[in-house]
Amino acid sequence: MKKGKKVRTVPPVKRIHYFGRLGSRRTRFSVDRLGGKGASLAYMRSLGLPVPPGFTITTEVCAEYYDRGQKLPPGLMDQVEESLAKLEKEMGKEFGATESPLLVSVRSGAAASMPGMMDTILNLGLNDQTAEWMAEATENERATYDAYRRLIHMFGDVVMGVDHELFEDAFAEIKSKYSVVDDTEVPSKGLRELVGKYKQIYKKNTKESFPQDPRKQLRLAIQAVFNSWNAPRAVRYREINHLHGYLGTAVTVQAMVFGNLDDCSGTGVCFTRNPATGEDKLFGEFLVNAQGEDVVAGIRTPRDVQEMAEWNPKVLEELREMKWVLEGHFKDMQDLEFTIEGGDLYMLQSRRGQRTGAAAVRIAVDMVDQGIISQEEALLRIPPQAMTQFLLPSYSSSDKEGSDVLTRGLPASPGAARGKLAFTAEDAVKRAEAGEDVILVRRETSPEDVDGMHHARGILTSTGGMTSHAAVVARGWGKCCVVGAGALSINAGKQTVTVDGKKFGPDDTLSIDGSTGEVMEGEVDHSEPELSGYFGTVMEWGDEHRALGIRANADTPEEALRARNFGATGIGLCRTEHMFFGPGRIEAVQEMILSDSTRAREKALAKLLPYQREDFKGILEAMKGFPVTIRLLDPPLHEFLPRDKKRQDLLARTLGVTPGMVEERVEALEESNPMLGHRGCRLAITYPEIPVMQVTAIVEAAVACRRAGIRALPEIMIPLVGSVKEFALLRDLVEQTIEDVMKAENYSGNLQIPIGTMIEVPRAAMTAGEIAGIADFFSFGTNDLTQMTYGFSRDDINSFLPDYLSQGVLDKDPFFSLDQTGVGRLVALATSEGREGNPDLKVGICGEHGGEADSIEFFHGIGLDYVSCSSFRVPVARLAAAQAALRIDGWENSD
Amino acid sequence: MKKGKKVRTVPPVKRIHYFGRLGSRRTRFSVDRLGGKGASLAYMRSLGLPVPPGFTITTEVCAEYYDRGQKLPPGLMDQVEESLAKLEKEMGKEFGATESPLLVSVRSGAAASMPGMMDTILNLGLNDQTAEWMAEATENERATYDAYRRLIHMFGDVVMGVDHELFEDAFAEIKSKYSVVDDTEVPSKGLRELVGKYKQIYKKNTKESFPQDPRKQLRLAIQAVFNSWNAPRAVRYREINHLHGYLGTAVTVQAMVFGNLDDCSGTGVCFTRNPATGEDKLFGEFLVNAQGEDVVAGIRTPRDVQEMAEWNPKVLEELREMKWVLEGHFKDMQDLEFTIEGGDLYMLQSRRGQRTGAAAVRIAVDMVDQGIISQEEALLRIPPQAMTQFLLPSYSSSDKEGSDVLTRGLPASPGAARGKLAFTAEDAVKRAEAGEDVILVRRETSPEDVDGMHHARGILTSTGGMTSHAAVVARGWGKCCVVGAGALSINAGKQTVTVDGKKFGPDDTLSIDGSTGEVMEGEVDHSEPELSGYFGTVMEWGDEHRALGIRANADTPEEALRARNFGATGIGLCRTEHMFFGPGRIEAVQEMILSDSTRAREKALAKLLPYQREDFKGILEAMKGFPVTIRLLDPPLHEFLPRDKKRQDLLARTLGVTPGMVEERVEALEESNPMLGHRGCRLAITYPEIPVMQVTAIVEAAVACRRAGIRALPEIMIPLVGSVKEFALLRDLVEQTIEDVMKAENYSGNLQIPIGTMIEVPRAAMTAGEIAGIADFFSFGTNDLTQMTYGFSRDDINSFLPDYLSQGVLDKDPFFSLDQTGVGRLVALATSEGREGNPDLKVGICGEHGGEADSIEFFHGIGLDYVSCSSFRVPVARLAAAQAALRIDGWENSD
């Protein structure tokens, strides 16, 4: 006992909770005090369900046990005796009697599920004498001695610390002696022998005999459960999962019931609804004349729970009734354990059932229709991520069965894809256009690969993280993508990829799963998406509750249309740089970059103008009536020039300059840290002719739309602003250009184009009040803001991120879920100071975090106007935003 | 006049300030109202000094003039008449009289010196008649008509807007007609002709005759001065120099005195003390029988003002007396203009004299001794930068005379250096060791060049900014360095550098000036440093006032010793990575990096341990009794591997591995943005064996020192921390290592080693409260903090910085002077929240800004404990810190 530490003393009345006919107290069945298991049993019993009686020693006693230096509190065992006496009376059996004795199970159970602690000990109370009686009474010597040897093994191992290998070795000897392989083949005679051996092992290692006194068994078992709370595995589990503040574990002692008494007995497990599809029908299995663990052990093949209709329709009907009682009270789909003893049904467990995303959606909607839960409750319990399952082709586990998983990368963009391997973007384009399904396999991708990525069915890279180029682009398109599959060794020159000792070439097929990161050999089947009515219902309910607007990041009319289909009410980020890579465009871009005068650059830009105008027109049309935030050119210019000598020479020939000139310009543009280099608004300030061309294209497109009766609502966003002066200079330029173009177009309509900025440089956040004074909107670029606030290059983070995650330095990848403490504080500060500087400021976020549920809750909490995310995350965002509103702002319960 | 704008109306009493015997009002000679020139004349007059009388129309009138749409306020000219009447009375002459007329000068003068406005018009009042009389009376026809033609030219050009080229063309014609080259050779006849031509030009272009009415001349001249306030050049000048809030310009009308009346007359300019050395002796020149502009024009060679002793000792004595009067009142060294008319001295100007840094120091100290100013005033008026002039060899302007300045780069590290050219680090080392003086010439430098840089006399690069690798390293050593000299075209392979059409090779000599950035051809003389008594006095005075501690950034015992000599009382940043490059070390470092197991890395690190221990021992000894903050390894590992194939192959041979392995490792370590990559504490977390070795070396060194009776005070600093978890993990590791080593060393002394962190990642600043809870100190790494807060890579910023500065987006390079608004706000926030988290937290700064005066004032203002800078900036920092304390906290004036 630690000096000076105060010892808790739990009052006797709070130490033990009895559940049963006799003396069950009506109380709040506190999960904190009784543990999950104890509370569920007590609750079921209080509902009048048939639960074998028993009692639970509370978690507070466990805390007192530790306060006292691992000693049972004085008087506890007296109270256990009292409860035991009640139990004996209720069951009409005596604990420790020679004939027809009361047997009990002892189970641990904390408030949260916690692997690593001791599990159940069954059949406590068995000893040599009671075993003899039972073998005879049940006419099942084998089962009796099998139970007895299990008791000694488990008790010896868990309670007394005897090395479990000693027991296993002895079992192996017996099997060898009887020349059998499976445990179940050992005859009852062998099991009797084994019990003898086990008792010897027990005695040799504990210096005492296996306790024949059931009371001693019980006391030691209770202590063992308490001790297991601080077993290293349990402590580690709590650390990893940040489970703090728990008192300890409860101990439940419960009368045994026997599913293996006769052919009117049985045991089973079932879900109250189908956990895979959500269908409202009991789903599970049972075994006649069997004990609980047999179902799990797979010794006999269990039967579908629905087949109970033939065996014992009354029990099935009872189960169905209990389903409604339990769901009505727990207000959720349940995972049940039950035993039938001589035709009577007993409930041994009822807990929340695990389910797939699709099932979660269907169950939630059905339960609202059935009046079990409110719409709001339904919305809150669907994992937002589940919504994506409705949008994409996917592998089911049966699809994958038998397939060879070669390795696993990061699940960068969900979906299923299969195809032959293309090792260059050009090859992917060529073969896709010839009708072939290809997977583009690259070490990493760059903007030059975009066309090939677009043509491929899926993208697979060996480097890069969740926000690498490949990942971001693929997510934007909803294209299946696996990145950072480090086990792949790619040789693009030889067109081979080697993994796990196998080599694949252009004619081999791989299948990738963007939801799990799995890379599989050959062609694996998958199912196409189906937007069912459940999806629509949930989205509709959510939209009624959310405060955040949901926009999408989209760069093409097709993406914009898809975003609208998925429910986006605006484009929050339309990147213009991807538009620079199409054929006919990239040449003009390169010509512009290689020009050495403003006039020459303007000439090259003039060639781009018509393309850009058409791009913008298409997107504005697709989003008619909804705002489209167009970001001016952002990446550094070197991204548009070829890096390899061969393509540089080709470019020189195309432009009619010397190869040396191209090489020199590429070198001059090279940067040590391109992320922090000459890009964003810095480009616009040094080469104002670029934004002038882009703004011209935007205004011309908008005017053309308006004249065609289409309500185009463009917004112009200036990237990478770090100071109010940058923004002021460029705002003037943009406004002047808008005025000039409207004059040139002779358009006098009311074309109010809001001009705002991305907040992605920490300095912009720190000076947001100033910037907001002259900005119409802010959009947080949380990707770059995270990079700069943490000082993490997302392209390089993989060299230390795994260590950071495994050592707990980071809880999660900050590029996936917003770092609320650091980056989030900047976002909140900039939002509030921005609004002080300009009360009309519209504030949104367009980084990857716009589609992640925890981040969305944060954004709702600080009062942003909207989030913008890739179109495939729009449904996730819609639901997450509704949940955030419900959680933070609460709601009127309609119950 | 702008609609709705309120028109100021200046009350008549405030419109004009008369200075002279008659009616001079005692008033505050407000520079804001009278302008610099007007206030100085009025002030001198009020002191009883001989100033030709006159009057000043205040700046407020200029503002009213603009409020009224560029119209003179009603009644103004009536008041001018009143003042003119006083002036006529005082001078006994009449403005516009045919004989012995009153002539006046009209001068502009705003509160701040402001080039671009109209300057002086002399001799106003001259017309055809008065010119005739003067030519006769002065017996100097030539001078009279020269003055008259100047009046017409200047009046026509400035007042009436006649193209000045028309006047110049006419002058050229006259010179050609008289076959002379210089203006002064034109005979008086020619000048009479020229006056005629000028009057024709005037009439042709203004449609009126040159005004013969002196009153008209005066009114037009006053308006012209007001108009010149908004001349484009003046407006631009105010914009560039951020001169806001000024009312306008004043107009001073002053009676002319004539230095060219006779041989008892003359004119001159002088400083009250030597502006180059500070010596307390009049310094200037004069001309007998001449007018003001002749001294400047260089027509005749002026004589040293001291020679006046021979010509007119009374005047010299008067000048000396005036010096004391003026210095006593203006409390500073003055720059004087004077004219002697018939033996009488007149003062025409007295303003603060410009001076060199060395002079500023000597003058300030002398003035304290002379009781003119207080110590505090003296400290406040010395530009801190001046202190560096005492520390380094330097070129005087006479040294440079006749030298050929080839180009100018950035003055990265002050000093003078000359030598033959070395194009590689190896060559520099080899030739320097052979006794040659070399300048290392590189496009840019990298850590691999450090040894060569160390051996060179000076460093010259064609790329990179003030905080590039070359600049930072050179400043640390106080080695002369010029960077970013973009005009240099360097071909390292051919060992040539081409600039300005000239080509230089390894046997050619260049001289570079690290204080100006100049690159000169050949060997230019320079003078060696001399720490005079003045330097010591100023430093001593400053130390009495400053609150900030001053530490130095130093990596070697020599640097540490120099830092102590310069007054540092601790090392604020001892970088350990430079220590990794010495011979015998880099091989071990490379072996470590190429190892593929912890054990192999530990083996390689074991080889480094003795070197590191000796490094630390040397520095701790040098700084005995003072703290030494040692930063654990910071840069990414790839910086230690060779980039070129040849050296990679060599490394492979040395280590006995295949060249492919080296190449592969180099590639694997390559990063897209090394600045944001795998470095700093991230290295320490993934390779804990590195900090363990370094901490072991530190503790072993400290123990060895202590045992030898040397009071070693190491502090351990963990770089690039972004979250409290990183710091917690590494603090544990460091503490454990300290304990282990002390145990192994069997040392039981009290070796308290503070453990702190750099705050250089924005996230660290945003979570400083948490981090401070377990840190002993913070040291702001403002270089990296600026990079990440602005999103500026200092290696790449030169692609847009020039545009940013020229367009006013940035006022100054934020890597030179701290961005107080953005980065500074983070520093202030982290300091206050850090101290809340830990009231004992020591807080300093060790970025480049630690040696820059404005930044130091900021750091003092937010209450940091110390600044740390390169040793050569220590004296600057000491003085700047004293100034900050005096400016912000004030002082008891001892006057």
PDB file of N, CA and C in Angstrom, chain A residues 672-676 678 682 686 725-726 729 761-763 766 788-793 796 799 803-804 807-808 811 819 825 833, chain B residues 672-676 678 682 686 725-726 729 761-763 766 788-793 796 803-804 807-808 811 819 825 833:
ATOM      1  N   SER A 672      14.493  24.048 -53.055  1.00  0.00           N
ATOM      2  CA  SER A 672      14.875  23.173 -51.946  1.00  0.00           C
ATOM      3  C   SER A 672      13.636  22.665 -51.227  1.00  0.00           C
ATOM      4  N   ASN A 673      12.680  23.548 -51.025  1.00  0.00           N
ATOM      5  CA  ASN A 673      11.438  23.192 -50.328  1.00  0.00           C
ATOM      6  C   ASN A 673      10.250  23.754 -51.099  1.00  0.00           C
ATOM      7  N   PRO A 674       9.847  23.067 -52.167  1.00  0.00           N
ATOM      8  CA  PRO A 674       8.795  23.621 -53.031  1.00  0.00           C
ATOM      9  C   PRO A 674       7.520  23.959 -52.264  1.00  0.00           C
ATOM     10  N   MET A 675       7.267  23.211 -51.204  1.00  0.00           N
ATOM     11  CA  MET A 675       6.093  23.478 -50.378  1.00  0.00           C
ATOM     12  C   MET A 675       6.099  24.904 -49.838  1.00  0.00           C
ATOM     13  N   LEU A 676       7.293  25.409 -49.574  1.00  0.00           N
ATOM     14  CA  LEU A 676       7.428  26.748 -48.987  1.00  0.00           C
ATOM     15  C   LEU A 676       7.990  27.721 -50.014  1.00  0.00           C
ATOM     16  N   HIS A 678       7.990  29.265 -54.349  1.00  0.00           N
ATOM     17  CA  HIS A 678       7.393  30.272 -55.214  1.00  0.00           C
ATOM     18  C   HIS A 678       6.110  29.712 -55.806  1.00  0.00           C
ATOM     19  N   ARG A 682       2.167  34.085 -54.453  1.00  0.00           N
ATOM     20  CA  ARG A 682       3.495  34.623 -54.782  1.00  0.00           C
ATOM     21  C   ARG A 682       3.711  34.626 -56.287  1.00  0.00           C
ATOM     22  N   THR A 686       4.371  37.940 -58.752  1.00  0.00           N
ATOM     23  CA  THR A 686       5.511  38.106 -59.662  1.00  0.00           C
ATOM     24  C   THR A 686       5.091  38.018 -61.133  1.00  0.00           C
ATOM     25  N   LYS A 725      -1.199  42.538 -47.097  1.00  0.00           N
ATOM     26  CA  LYS A 725      -0.725  43.299 -48.252  1.00  0.00           C
ATOM     27  C   LYS A 725      -0.770  42.482 -49.531  1.00  0.00           C
ATOM     28  N   GLU A 726      -0.415  41.205 -49.415  1.00  0.00           N
ATOM     29  CA  GLU A 726      -0.521  40.342 -50.599  1.00  0.00           C
ATOM     30  C   GLU A 726      -1.958  40.341 -51.096  1.00  0.00           C
ATOM     31  N   LEU A 729      -3.119  43.723 -52.692  1.00  0.00           N
ATOM     32  CA  LEU A 729      -2.562  43.919 -54.032  1.00  0.00           C
ATOM     33  C   LEU A 729      -3.332  43.095 -55.051  1.00  0.00           C
ATOM     34  N   VAL A 761      -1.514  29.382 -44.412  1.00  0.00           N
ATOM     35  CA  VAL A 761      -0.199  29.742 -43.889  1.00  0.00           C
ATOM     36  C   VAL A 761      -0.447  30.196 -42.448  1.00  0.00           C
ATOM     37  N   PRO A 762       0.316  29.687 -41.469  1.00  0.00           N
ATOM     38  CA  PRO A 762       0.035  30.086 -40.088  1.00  0.00           C
ATOM     39  C   PRO A 762      -0.042  31.602 -39.904  1.00  0.00           C
ATOM     40  N   ARG A 763       0.790  32.336 -40.640  1.00  0.00           N
ATOM     41  CA  ARG A 763       0.773  33.778 -40.466  1.00  0.00           C
ATOM     42  C   ARG A 763      -0.578  34.374 -40.868  1.00  0.00           C
ATOM     43  N   MET A 766      -2.711  34.043 -37.943  1.00  0.00           N
ATOM     44  CA  MET A 766      -2.336  34.961 -36.866  1.00  0.00           C
ATOM     45  C   MET A 766      -2.723  36.404 -37.196  1.00  0.00           C
ATOM     46  N   MET A 788       2.411  23.254 -42.320  1.00  0.00           N
ATOM     47  CA  MET A 788       3.252  24.342 -41.828  1.00  0.00           C
ATOM     48  C   MET A 788       3.166  24.484 -40.316  1.00  0.00           C
ATOM     49  N   THR A 789       2.014  24.183 -39.747  1.00  0.00           N
ATOM     50  CA  THR A 789       1.871  24.339 -38.297  1.00  0.00           C
ATOM     51  C   THR A 789       2.667  23.264 -37.569  1.00  0.00           C
ATOM     52  N   TYR A 790       2.651  22.061 -38.120  1.00  0.00           N
ATOM     53  CA  TYR A 790       3.428  20.967 -37.532  1.00  0.00           C
ATOM     54  C   TYR A 790       4.878  20.966 -38.022  1.00  0.00           C
ATOM     55  N   GLY A 791       5.086  21.609 -39.195  1.00  0.00           N
ATOM     56  CA  GLY A 791       6.386  21.441 -39.829  1.00  0.00           C
ATOM     57  C   GLY A 791       6.549  20.040 -40.385  1.00  0.00           C
ATOM     58  N   PHE A 792       5.458  19.482 -40.880  1.00  0.00           N
ATOM     59  CA  PHE A 792       5.477  18.137 -41.467  1.00  0.00           C
ATOM     60  C   PHE A 792       5.254  18.257 -42.966  1.00  0.00           C
ATOM     61  N   SER A 793       6.165  17.757 -43.769  1.00  0.00           N
ATOM     62  CA  SER A 793       5.905  17.651 -45.197  1.00  0.00           C
ATOM     63  C   SER A 793       5.118  16.371 -45.418  1.00  0.00           C
ATOM     64  N   ASP A 796       6.853  13.577 -47.036  1.00  0.00           N
ATOM     65  CA  ASP A 796       8.022  12.957 -46.392  1.00  0.00           C
ATOM     66  C   ASP A 796       7.692  12.327 -45.041  1.00  0.00           C
ATOM     67  N   SER A 799       8.546   8.676 -43.270  1.00  0.00           N
ATOM     68  CA  SER A 799       9.800   8.200 -42.694  1.00  0.00           C
ATOM     69  C   SER A 799       9.724   8.146 -41.167  1.00  0.00           C
ATOM     70  N   ASP A 803       6.624   5.375 -36.578  1.00  0.00           N
ATOM     71  CA  ASP A 803       7.187   5.404 -35.223  1.00  0.00           C
ATOM     72  C   ASP A 803       6.376   6.314 -34.313  1.00  0.00           C
ATOM     73  N   TYR A 804       5.924   7.425 -34.865  1.00  0.00           N
ATOM     74  CA  TYR A 804       5.159   8.377 -34.053  1.00  0.00           C
ATOM     75  C   TYR A 804       3.846   7.758 -33.585  1.00  0.00           C
ATOM     76  N   GLN A 807       4.581   4.792 -31.063  1.00  0.00           N
ATOM     77  CA  GLN A 807       5.046   5.232 -29.745  1.00  0.00           C
ATOM     78  C   GLN A 807       4.064   6.188 -29.085  1.00  0.00           C
ATOM     79  N   GLY A 808       2.919   6.388 -29.724  1.00  0.00           N
ATOM     80  CA  GLY A 808       1.896   7.207 -29.092  1.00  0.00           C
ATOM     81  C   GLY A 808       2.214   8.694 -29.105  1.00  0.00           C
ATOM     82  N   ASP A 811      -1.694  10.452 -31.857  1.00  0.00           N
ATOM     83  CA  ASP A 811      -2.818   9.527 -31.737  1.00  0.00           C
ATOM     84  C   ASP A 811      -3.295   9.086 -33.106  1.00  0.00           C
ATOM     85  N   ASP A 819      -5.724  18.033 -36.220  1.00  0.00           N
ATOM     86  CA  ASP A 819      -5.095  18.237 -34.911  1.00  0.00           C
ATOM     87  C   ASP A 819      -5.801  19.422 -34.268  1.00  0.00           C
ATOM     88  N   ARG A 825      -6.614  25.131 -33.057  1.00  0.00           N
ATOM     89  CA  ARG A 825      -6.606  26.382 -32.306  1.00  0.00           C
ATOM     90  C   ARG A 825      -6.384  27.562 -33.251  1.00  0.00           C
ATOM     91  N   GLU A 833     -11.299  35.963 -34.930  1.00  0.00           N
ATOM     92  CA  GLU A 833     -10.725  37.282 -35.212  1.00  0.00           C
ATOM     93  C   GLU A 833     -11.118  37.766 -36.605  1.00  0.00           C
TER      94      GLU A 833
ATOM     95  N   SER B 672      11.147  15.615 -50.350  1.00  0.00           N
ATOM     96  CA  SER B 672      10.543  16.658 -51.173  1.00  0.00           C
ATOM     97  C   SER B 672      10.735  18.016 -50.527  1.00  0.00           C
ATOM     98  N   ASN B 673      10.571  18.066 -49.209  1.00  0.00           N
ATOM     99  CA  ASN B 673      10.713  19.323 -48.463  1.00  0.00           C
ATOM    100  C   ASN B 673      11.529  19.056 -47.206  1.00  0.00           C
ATOM    101  N   PRO B 674      12.852  19.006 -47.361  1.00  0.00           N
ATOM    102  CA  PRO B 674      13.689  18.611 -46.221  1.00  0.00           C
ATOM    103  C   PRO B 674      13.456  19.493 -44.990  1.00  0.00           C
ATOM    104  N   MET B 675      13.118  20.743 -45.246  1.00  0.00           N
ATOM    105  CA  MET B 675      12.841  21.670 -44.143  1.00  0.00           C
ATOM    106  C   MET B 675      11.738  21.131 -43.232  1.00  0.00           C
ATOM    107  N   LEU B 676      10.781  20.420 -43.828  1.00  0.00           N
ATOM    108  CA  LEU B 676       9.635  19.918 -43.074  1.00  0.00           C
ATOM    109  C   LEU B 676       9.732  18.402 -42.915  1.00  0.00           C
ATOM    110  N   HIS B 678      12.330  14.729 -42.047  1.00  0.00           N
ATOM    111  CA  HIS B 678      12.775  13.839 -40.967  1.00  0.00           C
ATOM    112  C   HIS B 678      14.037  14.417 -40.338  1.00  0.00           C
ATOM    113  N   ARG B 682      12.524  14.510 -34.486  1.00  0.00           N
ATOM    114  CA  ARG B 682      11.966  13.340 -35.183  1.00  0.00           C
ATOM    115  C   ARG B 682      13.039  12.282 -35.392  1.00  0.00           C
ATOM    116  N   THR B 686      13.092   8.394 -33.859  1.00  0.00           N
ATOM    117  CA  THR B 686      13.243   7.179 -34.660  1.00  0.00           C
ATOM    118  C   THR B 686      14.599   6.503 -34.421  1.00  0.00           C
ATOM    119  N   LYS B 725       4.163  15.619 -26.365  1.00  0.00           N
ATOM    120  CA  LYS B 725       4.491  14.190 -26.276  1.00  0.00           C
ATOM    121  C   LYS B 725       5.899  13.908 -26.786  1.00  0.00           C
ATOM    122  N   GLU B 726       6.279  14.592 -27.872  1.00  0.00           N
ATOM    123  CA  GLU B 726       7.655  14.423 -28.353  1.00  0.00           C
ATOM    124  C   GLU B 726       8.628  14.789 -27.247  1.00  0.00           C
ATOM    125  N   LEU B 729       8.726  12.289 -24.262  1.00  0.00           N
ATOM    126  CA  LEU B 729       9.433  11.056 -24.600  1.00  0.00           C
ATOM    127  C   LEU B 729      10.941  11.280 -24.547  1.00  0.00           C
ATOM    128  N   VAL B 761       8.518  25.468 -34.389  1.00  0.00           N
ATOM    129  CA  VAL B 761       7.400  24.957 -35.163  1.00  0.00           C
ATOM    130  C   VAL B 761       6.163  25.711 -34.645  1.00  0.00           C
ATOM    131  N   PRO B 762       5.339  26.269 -35.550  1.00  0.00           N
ATOM    132  CA  PRO B 762       4.188  27.027 -35.051  1.00  0.00           C
ATOM    133  C   PRO B 762       3.356  26.256 -34.030  1.00  0.00           C
ATOM    134  N   ARG B 763       3.229  24.954 -34.237  1.00  0.00           N
ATOM    135  CA  ARG B 763       2.418  24.194 -33.299  1.00  0.00           C
ATOM    136  C   ARG B 763       2.988  24.223 -31.877  1.00  0.00           C
ATOM    137  N   MET B 766       1.777  27.298 -30.367  1.00  0.00           N
ATOM    138  CA  MET B 766       0.350  27.241 -30.054  1.00  0.00           C
ATOM    139  C   MET B 766       0.062  26.331 -28.848  1.00  0.00           C
ATOM    140  N   MET B 788       8.217  28.647 -41.257  1.00  0.00           N
ATOM    141  CA  MET B 788       6.965  27.886 -41.215  1.00  0.00           C
ATOM    142  C   MET B 788       5.757  28.798 -41.020  1.00  0.00           C
ATOM    143  N   THR B 789       5.939  29.889 -40.310  1.00  0.00           N
ATOM    144  CA  THR B 789       4.802  30.779 -40.073  1.00  0.00           C
ATOM    145  C   THR B 789       4.428  31.514 -41.353  1.00  0.00           C
ATOM    146  N   TYR B 790       5.437  31.918 -42.114  1.00  0.00           N
ATOM    147  CA  TYR B 790       5.191  32.585 -43.392  1.00  0.00           C
ATOM    148  C   TYR B 790       4.978  31.572 -44.520  1.00  0.00           C
ATOM    149  N   GLY B 791       5.467  30.342 -44.297  1.00  0.00           N
ATOM    150  CA  GLY B 791       5.515  29.414 -45.417  1.00  0.00           C
ATOM    151  C   GLY B 791       6.548  29.835 -46.445  1.00  0.00           C
ATOM    152  N   PHE B 792       7.649  30.386 -45.960  1.00  0.00           N
ATOM    153  CA  PHE B 792       8.741  30.829 -46.842  1.00  0.00           C
ATOM    154  C   PHE B 792       9.942  29.918 -46.630  1.00  0.00           C
ATOM    155  N   SER B 793      10.414  29.282 -47.676  1.00  0.00           N
ATOM    156  CA  SER B 793      11.686  28.572 -47.583  1.00  0.00           C
ATOM    157  C   SER B 793      12.790  29.586 -47.785  1.00  0.00           C
ATOM    158  N   ASP B 796      14.678  29.429 -50.958  1.00  0.00           N
ATOM    159  CA  ASP B 796      13.997  29.662 -52.236  1.00  0.00           C
ATOM    160  C   ASP B 796      13.393  31.048 -52.339  1.00  0.00           C
ATOM    161  N   ASP B 803      10.602  41.157 -55.710  1.00  0.00           N
ATOM    162  CA  ASP B 803       9.306  41.725 -56.097  1.00  0.00           C
ATOM    163  C   ASP B 803       8.505  42.137 -54.869  1.00  0.00           C
ATOM    164  N   TYR B 804       8.580  41.323 -53.833  1.00  0.00           N
ATOM    165  CA  TYR B 804       7.817  41.622 -52.618  1.00  0.00           C
ATOM    166  C   TYR B 804       8.294  42.918 -51.974  1.00  0.00           C
ATOM    167  N   GLN B 807       7.454  45.987 -54.348  1.00  0.00           N
ATOM    168  CA  GLN B 807       6.039  46.326 -54.400  1.00  0.00           C
ATOM    169  C   GLN B 807       5.466  46.630 -53.020  1.00  0.00           C
ATOM    170  N   GLY B 808       6.344  46.636 -52.024  1.00  0.00           N
ATOM    171  CA  GLY B 808       5.886  47.017 -50.693  1.00  0.00           C
ATOM    172  C   GLY B 808       5.043  45.952 -50.001  1.00  0.00           C
ATOM    173  N   ASP B 811       7.946  44.994 -45.917  1.00  0.00           N
ATOM    174  CA  ASP B 811       8.759  46.168 -45.621  1.00  0.00           C
ATOM    175  C   ASP B 811      10.232  45.798 -45.579  1.00  0.00           C
ATOM    176  N   ASP B 819       9.353  39.549 -38.117  1.00  0.00           N
ATOM    177  CA  ASP B 819       7.984  39.959 -38.448  1.00  0.00           C
ATOM    178  C   ASP B 819       7.206  39.984 -37.133  1.00  0.00           C
ATOM    179  N   ARG B 825       3.861  37.679 -32.876  1.00  0.00           N
ATOM    180  CA  ARG B 825       2.677  37.387 -32.074  1.00  0.00           C
ATOM    181  C   ARG B 825       2.757  35.966 -31.524  1.00  0.00           C
ATOM    182  N   GLU B 833       2.073  32.151 -22.444  1.00  0.00           N
ATOM    183  CA  GLU B 833       1.421  30.896 -22.063  1.00  0.00           C
ATOM    184  C   GLU B 833       2.434  29.904 -21.483  1.00  0.00           C
TER     185      GLU B 833
END
